[in-house]
mmCIF file of C-alpha atoms in Angstrom:
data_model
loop_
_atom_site.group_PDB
_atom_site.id
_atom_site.type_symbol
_atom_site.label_atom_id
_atom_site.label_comp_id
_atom_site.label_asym_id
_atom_site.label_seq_id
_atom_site.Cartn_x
_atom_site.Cartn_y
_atom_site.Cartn_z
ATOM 1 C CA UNK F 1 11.443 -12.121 -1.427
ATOM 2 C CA UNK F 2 9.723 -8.930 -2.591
ATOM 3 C CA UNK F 3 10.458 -6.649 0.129
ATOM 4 C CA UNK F 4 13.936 -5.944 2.140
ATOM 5 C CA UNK F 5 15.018 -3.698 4.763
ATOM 6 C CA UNK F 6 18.386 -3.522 6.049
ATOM 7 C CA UNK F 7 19.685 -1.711 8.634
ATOM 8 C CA UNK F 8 17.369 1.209 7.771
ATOM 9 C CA UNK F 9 17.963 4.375 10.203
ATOM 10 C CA UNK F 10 16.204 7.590 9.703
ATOM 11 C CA UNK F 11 16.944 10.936 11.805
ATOM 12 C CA UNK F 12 14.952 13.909 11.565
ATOM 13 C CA UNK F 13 17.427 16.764 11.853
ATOM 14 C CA UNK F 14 15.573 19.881 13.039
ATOM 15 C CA UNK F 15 14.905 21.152 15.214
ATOM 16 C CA UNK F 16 16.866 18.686 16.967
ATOM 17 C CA UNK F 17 18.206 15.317 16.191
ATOM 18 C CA UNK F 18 15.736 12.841 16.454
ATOM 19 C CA UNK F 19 16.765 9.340 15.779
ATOM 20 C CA UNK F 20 13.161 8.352 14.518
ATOM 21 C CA UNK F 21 13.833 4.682 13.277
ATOM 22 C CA UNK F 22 16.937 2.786 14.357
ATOM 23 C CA UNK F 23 17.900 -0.222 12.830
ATOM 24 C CA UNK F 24 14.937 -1.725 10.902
ATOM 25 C CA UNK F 25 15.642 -5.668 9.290
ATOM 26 C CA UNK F 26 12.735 -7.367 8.182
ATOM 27 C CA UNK F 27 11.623 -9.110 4.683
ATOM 28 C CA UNK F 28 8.457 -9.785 3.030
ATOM 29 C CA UNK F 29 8.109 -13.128 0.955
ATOM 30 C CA UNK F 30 5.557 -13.785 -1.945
ATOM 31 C CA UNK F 31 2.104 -13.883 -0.698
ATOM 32 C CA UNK F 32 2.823 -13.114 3.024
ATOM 33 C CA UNK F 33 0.161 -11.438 4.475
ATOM 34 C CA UNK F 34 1.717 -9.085 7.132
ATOM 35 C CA UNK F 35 0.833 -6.133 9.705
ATOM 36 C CA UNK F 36 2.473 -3.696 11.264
ATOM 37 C CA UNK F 37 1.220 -2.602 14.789
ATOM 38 C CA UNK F 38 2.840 0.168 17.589
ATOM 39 C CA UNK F 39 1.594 2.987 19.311
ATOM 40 C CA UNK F 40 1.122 6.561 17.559
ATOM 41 C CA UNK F 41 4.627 8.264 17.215
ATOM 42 C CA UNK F 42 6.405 4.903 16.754
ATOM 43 C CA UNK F 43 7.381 5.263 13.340
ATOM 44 C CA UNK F 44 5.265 3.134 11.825
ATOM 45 C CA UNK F 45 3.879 5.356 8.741
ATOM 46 C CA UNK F 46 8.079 6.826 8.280
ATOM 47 C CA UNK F 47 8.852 3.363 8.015
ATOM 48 C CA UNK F 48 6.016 2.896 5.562
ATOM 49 C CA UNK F 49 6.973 6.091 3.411
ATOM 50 C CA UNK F 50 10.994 4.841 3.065
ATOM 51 C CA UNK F 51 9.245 1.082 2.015
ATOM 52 C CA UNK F 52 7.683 3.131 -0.618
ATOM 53 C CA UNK F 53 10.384 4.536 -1.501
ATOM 54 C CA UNK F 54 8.544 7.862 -1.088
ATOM 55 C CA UNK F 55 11.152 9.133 1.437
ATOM 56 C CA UNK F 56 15.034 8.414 -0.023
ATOM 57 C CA UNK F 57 15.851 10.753 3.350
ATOM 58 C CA UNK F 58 17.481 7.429 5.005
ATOM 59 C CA UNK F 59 20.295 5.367 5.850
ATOM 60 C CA UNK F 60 20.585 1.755 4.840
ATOM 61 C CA UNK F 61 19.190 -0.267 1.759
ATOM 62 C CA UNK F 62 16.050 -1.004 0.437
ATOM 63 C CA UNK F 63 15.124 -3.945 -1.867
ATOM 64 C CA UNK F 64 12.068 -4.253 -4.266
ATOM 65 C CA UNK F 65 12.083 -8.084 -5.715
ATOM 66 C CA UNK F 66 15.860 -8.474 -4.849
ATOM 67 C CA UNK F 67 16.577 -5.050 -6.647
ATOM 68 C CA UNK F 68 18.724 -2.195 -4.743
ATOM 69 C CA UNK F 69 16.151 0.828 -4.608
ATOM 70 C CA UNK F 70 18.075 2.543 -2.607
ATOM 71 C CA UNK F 71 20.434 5.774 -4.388
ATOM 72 C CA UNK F 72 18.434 5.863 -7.708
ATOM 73 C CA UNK F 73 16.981 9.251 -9.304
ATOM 74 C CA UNK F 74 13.650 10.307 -8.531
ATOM 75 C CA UNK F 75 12.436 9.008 -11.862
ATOM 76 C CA UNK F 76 13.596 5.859 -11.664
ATOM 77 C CA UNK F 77 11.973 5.939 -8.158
ATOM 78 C CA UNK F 78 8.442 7.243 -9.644
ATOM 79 C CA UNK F 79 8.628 4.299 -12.208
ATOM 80 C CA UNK F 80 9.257 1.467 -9.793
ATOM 81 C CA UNK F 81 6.715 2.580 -7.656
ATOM 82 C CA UNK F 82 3.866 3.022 -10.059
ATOM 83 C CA UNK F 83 4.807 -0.211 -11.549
ATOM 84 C CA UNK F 84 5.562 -2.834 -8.141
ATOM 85 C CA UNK F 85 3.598 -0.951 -5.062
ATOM 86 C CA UNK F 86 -0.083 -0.445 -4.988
ATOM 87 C CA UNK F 87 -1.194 1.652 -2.187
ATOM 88 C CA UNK F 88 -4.357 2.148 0.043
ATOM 89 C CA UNK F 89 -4.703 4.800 2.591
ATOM 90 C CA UNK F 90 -6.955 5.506 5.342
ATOM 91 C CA UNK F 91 -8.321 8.404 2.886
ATOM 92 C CA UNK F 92 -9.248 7.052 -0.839
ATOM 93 C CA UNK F 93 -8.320 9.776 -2.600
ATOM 94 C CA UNK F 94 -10.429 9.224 -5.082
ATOM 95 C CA UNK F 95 -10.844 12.421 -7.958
ATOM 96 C CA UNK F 96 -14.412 12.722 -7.273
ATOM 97 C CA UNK F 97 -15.069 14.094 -10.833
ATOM 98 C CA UNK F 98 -14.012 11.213 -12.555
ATOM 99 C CA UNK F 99 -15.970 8.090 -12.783
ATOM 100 C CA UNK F 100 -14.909 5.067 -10.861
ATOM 101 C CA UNK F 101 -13.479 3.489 -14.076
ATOM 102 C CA UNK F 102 -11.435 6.592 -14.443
ATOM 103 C CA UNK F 103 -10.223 6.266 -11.148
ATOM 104 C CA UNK F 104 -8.993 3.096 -11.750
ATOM 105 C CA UNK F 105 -7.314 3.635 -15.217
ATOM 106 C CA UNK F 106 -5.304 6.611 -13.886
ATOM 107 C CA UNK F 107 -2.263 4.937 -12.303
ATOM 108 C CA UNK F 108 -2.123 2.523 -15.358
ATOM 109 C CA UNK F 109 -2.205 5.602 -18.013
ATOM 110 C CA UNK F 110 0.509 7.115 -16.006
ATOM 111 C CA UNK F 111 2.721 3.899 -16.085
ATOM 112 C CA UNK F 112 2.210 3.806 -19.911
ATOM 113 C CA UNK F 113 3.116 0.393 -20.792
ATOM 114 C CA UNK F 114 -0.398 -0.761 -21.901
ATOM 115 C CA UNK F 115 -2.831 0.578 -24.756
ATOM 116 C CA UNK F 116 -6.090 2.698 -23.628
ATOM 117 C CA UNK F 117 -8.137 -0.194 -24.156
ATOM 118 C CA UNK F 118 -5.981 -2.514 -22.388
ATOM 119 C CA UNK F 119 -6.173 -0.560 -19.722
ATOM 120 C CA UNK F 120 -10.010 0.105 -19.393
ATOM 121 C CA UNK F 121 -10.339 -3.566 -19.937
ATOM 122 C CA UNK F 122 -7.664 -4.555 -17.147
ATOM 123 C CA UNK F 123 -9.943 -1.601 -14.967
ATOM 124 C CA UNK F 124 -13.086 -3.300 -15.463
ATOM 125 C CA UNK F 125 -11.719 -6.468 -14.794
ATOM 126 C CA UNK F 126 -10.161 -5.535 -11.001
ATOM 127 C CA UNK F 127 -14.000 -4.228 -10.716
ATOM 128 C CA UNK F 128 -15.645 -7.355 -11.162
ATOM 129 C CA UNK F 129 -12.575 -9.271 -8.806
ATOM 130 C CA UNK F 130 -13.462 -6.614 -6.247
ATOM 131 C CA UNK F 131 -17.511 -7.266 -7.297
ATOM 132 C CA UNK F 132 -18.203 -3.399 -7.816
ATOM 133 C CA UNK F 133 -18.230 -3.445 -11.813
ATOM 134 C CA UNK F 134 -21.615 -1.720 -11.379
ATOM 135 C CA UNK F 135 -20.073 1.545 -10.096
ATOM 136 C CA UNK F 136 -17.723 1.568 -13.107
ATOM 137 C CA UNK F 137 -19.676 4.665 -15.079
ATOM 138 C CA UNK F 138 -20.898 6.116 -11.477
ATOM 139 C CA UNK F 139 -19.306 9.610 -10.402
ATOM 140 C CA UNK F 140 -16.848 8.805 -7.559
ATOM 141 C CA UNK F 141 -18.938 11.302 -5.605
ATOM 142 C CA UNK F 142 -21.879 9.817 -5.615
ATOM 143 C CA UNK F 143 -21.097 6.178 -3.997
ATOM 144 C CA UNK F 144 -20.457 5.370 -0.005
ATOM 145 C CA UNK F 145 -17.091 5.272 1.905
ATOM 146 C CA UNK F 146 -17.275 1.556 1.991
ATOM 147 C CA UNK F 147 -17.554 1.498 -2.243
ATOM 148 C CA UNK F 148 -14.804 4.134 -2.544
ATOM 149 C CA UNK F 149 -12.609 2.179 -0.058
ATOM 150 C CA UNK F 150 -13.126 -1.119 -2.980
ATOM 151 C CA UNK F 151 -12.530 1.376 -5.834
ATOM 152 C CA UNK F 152 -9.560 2.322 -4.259
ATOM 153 C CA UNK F 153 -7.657 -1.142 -3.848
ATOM 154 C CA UNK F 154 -9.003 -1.973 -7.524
ATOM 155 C CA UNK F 155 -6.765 0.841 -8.625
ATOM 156 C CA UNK F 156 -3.803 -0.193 -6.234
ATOM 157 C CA UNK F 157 -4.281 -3.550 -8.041
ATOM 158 C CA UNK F 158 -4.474 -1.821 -11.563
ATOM 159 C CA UNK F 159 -0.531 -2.196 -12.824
ATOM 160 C CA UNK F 160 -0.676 -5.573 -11.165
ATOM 161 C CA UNK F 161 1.632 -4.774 -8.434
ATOM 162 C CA UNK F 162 4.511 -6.836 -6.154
ATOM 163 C CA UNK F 163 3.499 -5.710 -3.215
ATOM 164 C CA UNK F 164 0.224 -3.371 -1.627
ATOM 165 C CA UNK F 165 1.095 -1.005 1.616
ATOM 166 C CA UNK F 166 -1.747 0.092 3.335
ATOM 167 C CA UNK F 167 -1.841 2.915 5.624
ATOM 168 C CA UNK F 168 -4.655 2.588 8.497
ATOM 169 C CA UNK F 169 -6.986 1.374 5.361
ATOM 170 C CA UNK F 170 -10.068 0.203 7.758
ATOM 171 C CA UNK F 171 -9.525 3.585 10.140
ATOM 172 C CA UNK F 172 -12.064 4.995 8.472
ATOM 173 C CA UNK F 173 -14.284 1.874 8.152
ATOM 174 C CA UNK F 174 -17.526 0.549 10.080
ATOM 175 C CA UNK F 175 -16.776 -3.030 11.238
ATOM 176 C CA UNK F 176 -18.715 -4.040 8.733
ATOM 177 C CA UNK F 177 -16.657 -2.185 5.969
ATOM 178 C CA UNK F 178 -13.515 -3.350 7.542
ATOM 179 C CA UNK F 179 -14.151 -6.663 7.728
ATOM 180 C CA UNK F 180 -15.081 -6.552 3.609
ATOM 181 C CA UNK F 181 -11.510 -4.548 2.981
ATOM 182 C CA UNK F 182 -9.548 -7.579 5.117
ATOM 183 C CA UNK F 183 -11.721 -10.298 3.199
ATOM 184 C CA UNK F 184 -10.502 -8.819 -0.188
ATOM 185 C CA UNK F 185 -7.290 -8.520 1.038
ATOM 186 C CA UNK F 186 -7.061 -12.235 2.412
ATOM 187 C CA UNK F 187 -8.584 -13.423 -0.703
ATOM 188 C CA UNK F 188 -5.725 -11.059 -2.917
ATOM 189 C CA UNK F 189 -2.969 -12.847 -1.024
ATOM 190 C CA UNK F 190 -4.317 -16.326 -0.685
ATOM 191 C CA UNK F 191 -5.468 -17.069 -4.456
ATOM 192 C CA UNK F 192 -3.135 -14.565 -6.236
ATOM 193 C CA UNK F 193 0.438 -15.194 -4.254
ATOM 194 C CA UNK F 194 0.008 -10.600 -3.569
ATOM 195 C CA UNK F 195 2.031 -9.972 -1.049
ATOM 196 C CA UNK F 196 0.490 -7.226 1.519
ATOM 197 C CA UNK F 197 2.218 -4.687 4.080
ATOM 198 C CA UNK F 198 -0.588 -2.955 6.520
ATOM 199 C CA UNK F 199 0.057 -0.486 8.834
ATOM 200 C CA UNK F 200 -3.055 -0.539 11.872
ATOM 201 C CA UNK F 201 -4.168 0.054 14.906
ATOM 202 C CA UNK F 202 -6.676 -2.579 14.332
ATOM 203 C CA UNK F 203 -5.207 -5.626 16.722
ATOM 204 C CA UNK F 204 -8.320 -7.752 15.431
ATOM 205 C CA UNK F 205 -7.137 -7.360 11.570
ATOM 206 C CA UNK F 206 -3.423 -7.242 12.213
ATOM 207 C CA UNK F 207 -4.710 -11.172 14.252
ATOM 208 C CA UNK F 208 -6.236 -12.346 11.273
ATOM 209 C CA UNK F 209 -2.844 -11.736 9.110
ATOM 210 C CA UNK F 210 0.225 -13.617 8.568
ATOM 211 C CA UNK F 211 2.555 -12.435 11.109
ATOM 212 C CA UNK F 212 2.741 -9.301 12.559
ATOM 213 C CA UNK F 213 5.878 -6.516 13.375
ATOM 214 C CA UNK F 214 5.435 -4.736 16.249
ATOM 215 C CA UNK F 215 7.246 -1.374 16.822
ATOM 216 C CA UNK F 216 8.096 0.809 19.882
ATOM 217 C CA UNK F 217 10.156 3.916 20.029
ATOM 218 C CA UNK F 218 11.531 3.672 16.378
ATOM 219 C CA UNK F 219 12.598 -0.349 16.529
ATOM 220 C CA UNK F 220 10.917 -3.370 15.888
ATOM 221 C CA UNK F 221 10.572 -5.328 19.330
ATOM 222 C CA UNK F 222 8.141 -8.551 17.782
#
């Protein structure tokens, strides 16, 4: 398994308690392709930030490859998720300054474990997987929403992750777009074993995926 919840409970406090996830138990296995679907308000993206161990705010344990996540110091925190969670948002994010290569290095550079030219060399290589190696010297600025969308899963895939969590990543997407972004990441989890957790409203994607957890009201229902 790469990913386990249990028995995670979250409460926000003020200005009144607000029981906003109650009793979450669920696991992710190597390779599975899964979505997570539920109205706005459902806790679907607080769920997401505890899985990412971006939150610690929670009660309950978390486990990243059958490692306790839960209780460690924020460093240890910052390390395991640079190192086993890539992560695509509905935004990319990108530093539109920086070339698309540079973009894609960053995450790796800040994980430190490989030399500069490793690095650029692992970069250009999650280019060409994601066929956009022709943007690599191209100011982030100046290519379209579809292209920075690419760029930014080739820099979620940079440190060679466990797991990617997506947050709405096609919400900004045409159809068209989308449908690339799902392709890419059907292709991630069927020829390299990536396992991927995607929050979305989309019910066509979340169809085309493994299985998918449905939420209401802070629980999962499906």
């Amino acid at each position: 398994m790469v990913l386990q919840a249990k028995n995670i409970n979250k409460h926000f406090r003020k200005p009144v308690d607000f029981h906003v996830l109650k009793n979450i138990n669920f696991t992710i296995k190597d390779g599975e392709f899964v979505s997570i679907m539920g109205k706005s308000g459902c806790g679907k993206s607080t769920l997401l930030y505890i899985l990412s161990t971006m939150d610690t705010d929670y009660e309950g344990e978390l486990l990243i490859k059958g490692e306790k996540i839960s209780g460690k110091s924020r460093d240890q925190l910052s390390h395991i998720r640079n190192k086993h969670i890539g992560f695509v948002f509905q935004f990319h994010y990108l530093l539109s300054e920086f070339s698309v290569l540079e973009n894609v290095m960053l995450p790796a550079k800040k994980l430190g474990e490989k030399s500069l030219q490793e690095i650029k060399a692992d970069a250009l290589e999650k280019l060409r997987i994601l066929n956009i190696e022709t943007l690599a010297h191209k100011k982030a600025s100046r290519i379209s929403g579809g292209e920075k969308q690419r760029v930014a899963i080739a820099r979620a895939l940079i440190n060679n992750p466990s797991i990617i969590m997506g947050d709405e990543p096609t919400g900004n997407l045409d159809s068209y777009n989308a449908e690339n972004v799902f392709t890419i990441f059907k292709k991630l989890s069927d020829e390299q074993g990536l396992s991927l957790l995607i929050v979305t409203h989309d019910q066509d994607f979340a169809n085309k995926t493994d299985r998918i957890i449905e939420m209401l009201d802070g629980s999962i229902i499906k």
